[in-house]
XYZ file of N, CA and C in Angstrom:
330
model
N 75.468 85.441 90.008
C 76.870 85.250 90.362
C 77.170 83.754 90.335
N 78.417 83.318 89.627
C 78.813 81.504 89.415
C 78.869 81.429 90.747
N 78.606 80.285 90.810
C 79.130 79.453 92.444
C 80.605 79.432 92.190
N 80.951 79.675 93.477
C 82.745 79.675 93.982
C 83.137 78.684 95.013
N 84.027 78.049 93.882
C 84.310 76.502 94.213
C 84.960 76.800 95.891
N 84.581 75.997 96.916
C 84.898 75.350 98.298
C 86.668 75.824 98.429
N 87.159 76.831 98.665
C 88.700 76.577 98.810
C 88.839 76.574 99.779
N 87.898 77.105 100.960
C 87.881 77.159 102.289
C 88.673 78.609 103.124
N 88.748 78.869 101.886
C 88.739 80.707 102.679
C 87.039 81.825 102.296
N 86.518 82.466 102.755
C 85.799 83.212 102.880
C 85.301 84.349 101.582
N 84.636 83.820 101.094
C 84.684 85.425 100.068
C 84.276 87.049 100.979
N 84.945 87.593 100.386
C 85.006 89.267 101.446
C 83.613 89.589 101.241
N 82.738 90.616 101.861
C 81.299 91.014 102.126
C 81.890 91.906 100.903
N 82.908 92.821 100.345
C 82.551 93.694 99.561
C 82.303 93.149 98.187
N 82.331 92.137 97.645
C 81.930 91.524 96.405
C 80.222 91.758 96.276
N 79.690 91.962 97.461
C 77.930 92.504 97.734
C 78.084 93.076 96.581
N 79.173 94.162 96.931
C 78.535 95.908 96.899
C 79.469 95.937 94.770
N 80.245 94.284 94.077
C 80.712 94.565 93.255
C 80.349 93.657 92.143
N 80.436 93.423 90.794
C 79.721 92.582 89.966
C 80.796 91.645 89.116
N 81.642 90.410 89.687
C 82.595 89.903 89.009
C 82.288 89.359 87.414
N 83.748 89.935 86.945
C 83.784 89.725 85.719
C 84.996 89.130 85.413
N 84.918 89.112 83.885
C 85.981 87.951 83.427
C 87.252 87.936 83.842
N 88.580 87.655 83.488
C 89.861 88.150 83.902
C 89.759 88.734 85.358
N 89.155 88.393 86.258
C 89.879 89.389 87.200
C 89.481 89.928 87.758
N 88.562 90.593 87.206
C 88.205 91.953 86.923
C 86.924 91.900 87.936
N 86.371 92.965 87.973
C 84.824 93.591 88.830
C 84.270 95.003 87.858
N 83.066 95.002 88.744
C 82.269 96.158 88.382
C 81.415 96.706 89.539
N 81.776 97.736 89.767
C 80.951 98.942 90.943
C 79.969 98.724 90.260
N 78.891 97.647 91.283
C 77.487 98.108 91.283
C 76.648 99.412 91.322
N 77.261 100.122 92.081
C 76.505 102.098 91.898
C 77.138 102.390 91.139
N 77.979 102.520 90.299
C 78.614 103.298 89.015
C 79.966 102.294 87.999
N 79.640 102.388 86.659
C 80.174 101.437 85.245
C 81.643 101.084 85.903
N 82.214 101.573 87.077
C 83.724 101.581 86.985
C 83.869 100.513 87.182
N 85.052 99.742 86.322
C 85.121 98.263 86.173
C 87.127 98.444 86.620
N 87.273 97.207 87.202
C 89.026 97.632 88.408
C 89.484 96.098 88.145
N 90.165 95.750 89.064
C 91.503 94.743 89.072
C 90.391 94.198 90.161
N 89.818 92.832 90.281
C 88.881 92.520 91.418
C 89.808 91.998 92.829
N 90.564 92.810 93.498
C 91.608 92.607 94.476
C 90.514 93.832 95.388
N 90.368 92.611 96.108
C 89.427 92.786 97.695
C 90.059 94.398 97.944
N 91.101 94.776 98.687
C 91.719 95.800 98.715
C 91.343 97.098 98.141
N 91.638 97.126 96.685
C 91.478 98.354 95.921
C 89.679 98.481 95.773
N 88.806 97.053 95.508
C 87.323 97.602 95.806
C 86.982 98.158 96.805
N 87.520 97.725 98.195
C 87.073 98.507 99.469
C 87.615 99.658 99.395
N 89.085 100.078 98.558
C 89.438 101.481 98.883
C 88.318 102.236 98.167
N 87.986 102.011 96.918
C 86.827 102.398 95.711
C 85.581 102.893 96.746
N 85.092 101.925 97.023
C 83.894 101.514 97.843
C 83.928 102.964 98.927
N 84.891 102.716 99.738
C 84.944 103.704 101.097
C 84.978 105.167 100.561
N 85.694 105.180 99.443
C 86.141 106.790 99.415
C 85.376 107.232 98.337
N 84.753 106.589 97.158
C 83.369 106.977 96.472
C 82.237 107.132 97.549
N 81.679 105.881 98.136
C 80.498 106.243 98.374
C 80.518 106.693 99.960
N 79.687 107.494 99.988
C 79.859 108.421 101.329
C 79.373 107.629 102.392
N 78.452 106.984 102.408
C 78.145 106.309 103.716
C 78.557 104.452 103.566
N 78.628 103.587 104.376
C 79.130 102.793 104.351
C 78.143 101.792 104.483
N 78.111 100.341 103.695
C 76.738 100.055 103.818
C 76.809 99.297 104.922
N 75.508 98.987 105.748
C 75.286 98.683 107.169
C 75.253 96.938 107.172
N 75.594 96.394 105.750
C 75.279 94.934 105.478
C 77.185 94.390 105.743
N 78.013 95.508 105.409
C 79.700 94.677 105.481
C 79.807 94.541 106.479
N 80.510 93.426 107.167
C 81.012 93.438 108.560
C 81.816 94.376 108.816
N 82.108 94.691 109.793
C 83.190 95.639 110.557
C 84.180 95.421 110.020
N 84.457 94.057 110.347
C 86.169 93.581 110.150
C 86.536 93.873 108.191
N 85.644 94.248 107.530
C 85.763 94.196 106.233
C 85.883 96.075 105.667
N 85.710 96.614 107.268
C 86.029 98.124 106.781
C 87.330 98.478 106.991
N 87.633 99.495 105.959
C 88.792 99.958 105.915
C 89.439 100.668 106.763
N 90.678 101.090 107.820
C 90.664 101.805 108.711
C 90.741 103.105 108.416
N 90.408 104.118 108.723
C 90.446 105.367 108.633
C 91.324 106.320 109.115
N 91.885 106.943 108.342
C 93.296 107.749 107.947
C 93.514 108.560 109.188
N 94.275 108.457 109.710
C 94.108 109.410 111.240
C 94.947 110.994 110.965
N 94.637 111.843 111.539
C 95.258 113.155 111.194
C 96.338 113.116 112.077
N 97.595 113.910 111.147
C 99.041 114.419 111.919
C 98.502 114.367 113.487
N 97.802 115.258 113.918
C 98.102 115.638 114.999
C 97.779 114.991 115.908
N 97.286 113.309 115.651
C 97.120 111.979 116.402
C 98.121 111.236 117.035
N 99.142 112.483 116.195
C 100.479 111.240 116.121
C 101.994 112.498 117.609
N 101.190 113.931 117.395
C 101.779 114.697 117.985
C 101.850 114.629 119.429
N 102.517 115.293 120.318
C 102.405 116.009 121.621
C 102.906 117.417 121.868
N 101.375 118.189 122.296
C 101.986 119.366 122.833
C 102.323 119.034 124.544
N 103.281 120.176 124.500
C 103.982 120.347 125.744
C 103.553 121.789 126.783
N 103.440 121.544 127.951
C 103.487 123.232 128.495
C 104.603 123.469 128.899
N 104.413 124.641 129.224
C 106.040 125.460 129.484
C 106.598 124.867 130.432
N 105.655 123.876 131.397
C 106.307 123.169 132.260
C 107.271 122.155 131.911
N 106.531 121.182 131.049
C 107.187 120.084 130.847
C 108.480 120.096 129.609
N 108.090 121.539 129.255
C 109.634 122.344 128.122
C 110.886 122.570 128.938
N 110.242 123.149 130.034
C 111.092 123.692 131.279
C 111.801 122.253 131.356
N 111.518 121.142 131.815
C 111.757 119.451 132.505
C 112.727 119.030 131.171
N 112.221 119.092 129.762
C 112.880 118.536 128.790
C 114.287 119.634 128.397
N 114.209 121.084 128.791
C 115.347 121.550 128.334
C 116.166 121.191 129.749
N 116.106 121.058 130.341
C 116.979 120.294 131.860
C 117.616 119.480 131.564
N 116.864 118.266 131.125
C 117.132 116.773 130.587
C 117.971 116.824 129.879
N 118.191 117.861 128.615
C 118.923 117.606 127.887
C 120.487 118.212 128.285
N 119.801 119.569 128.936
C 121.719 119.873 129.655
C 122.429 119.252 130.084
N 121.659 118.285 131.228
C 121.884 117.267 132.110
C 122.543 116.205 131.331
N 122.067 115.603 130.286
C 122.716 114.177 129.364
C 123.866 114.825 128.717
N 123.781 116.479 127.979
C 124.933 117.005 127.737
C 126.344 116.600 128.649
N 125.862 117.417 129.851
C 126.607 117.670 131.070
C 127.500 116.654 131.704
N 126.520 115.417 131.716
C 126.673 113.994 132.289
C 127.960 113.299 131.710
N 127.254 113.117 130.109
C 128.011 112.166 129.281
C 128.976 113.238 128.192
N 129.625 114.221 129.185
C 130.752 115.536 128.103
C 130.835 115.474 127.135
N 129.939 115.822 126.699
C 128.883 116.357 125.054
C 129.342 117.436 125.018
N 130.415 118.056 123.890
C 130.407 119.491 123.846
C 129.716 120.334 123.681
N 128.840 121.477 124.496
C 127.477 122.347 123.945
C 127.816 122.653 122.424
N 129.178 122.982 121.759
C 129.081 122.935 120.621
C 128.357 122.638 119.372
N 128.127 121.290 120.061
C 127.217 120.250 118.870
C 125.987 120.993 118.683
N 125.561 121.421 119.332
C 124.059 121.998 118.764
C 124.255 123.190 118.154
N 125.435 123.545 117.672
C 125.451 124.022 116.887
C 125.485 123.854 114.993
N 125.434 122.325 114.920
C 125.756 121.696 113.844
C 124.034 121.372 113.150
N 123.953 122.052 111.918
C 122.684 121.917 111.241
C 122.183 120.893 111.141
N 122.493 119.458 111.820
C 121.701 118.448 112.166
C 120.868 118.667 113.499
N 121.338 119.353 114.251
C 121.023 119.545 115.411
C 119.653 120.125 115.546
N 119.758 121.515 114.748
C 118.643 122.506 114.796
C 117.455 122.051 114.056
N 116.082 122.257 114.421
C 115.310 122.395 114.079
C 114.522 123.066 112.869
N 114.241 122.763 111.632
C 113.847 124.021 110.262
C 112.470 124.021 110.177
């Protein structure tokens, strides 16, 4: 690998795991695939080809991992359904909201 002139930023740990080439460019050391050498798209390469992650990148150089829908959800019990359909009569009620409105297909739920 050429020596990389002093710019005083850091080269990324995943260049380990890649083989720079001319233009730009790289090459996946475990397999011919040759990419755009942007730190980014090798670690996406890197993470989602190879199954385990090697124990030599720092932390800070792994990619975060995709969290599922339901990370992002809240279920409710019938209690706290009970508390939120209140709430909402109540702000109806309060601020003379015609019950009407929930009748308008923005309203409802699909």
């Amino acid at each position: 690998m050429p020596s990389q002139p002093n710019t005083g930023r850091k080269r990324d740990h995943i260049w380990d795991q890649f083989e720079s080439l001319p233009n730009s460019r790289a090459k996946c050391k475990h397999y011919t695939l040759e990419m755009a050498g942007l730190v980014q798209r090798m670690k996406s390469h890197y993470y989602s080809v190879h199954e385990k992650e090697d124990a030599t990148l720092e932390t800070s150089t792994s990619m975060p991992r995709q969290l599922k829908i339901l990370a992002f959800t809240v279920t409710t019990t019938p209690a706290q359904k009970s508390i939120f359909e209140k709430a909402v009569a109540k702000f109806f009620y309060s601020c003379n909201i015609p019950f009407s409105l929930v009748e308008s297909e923005h309203f409802k739920v699909r």
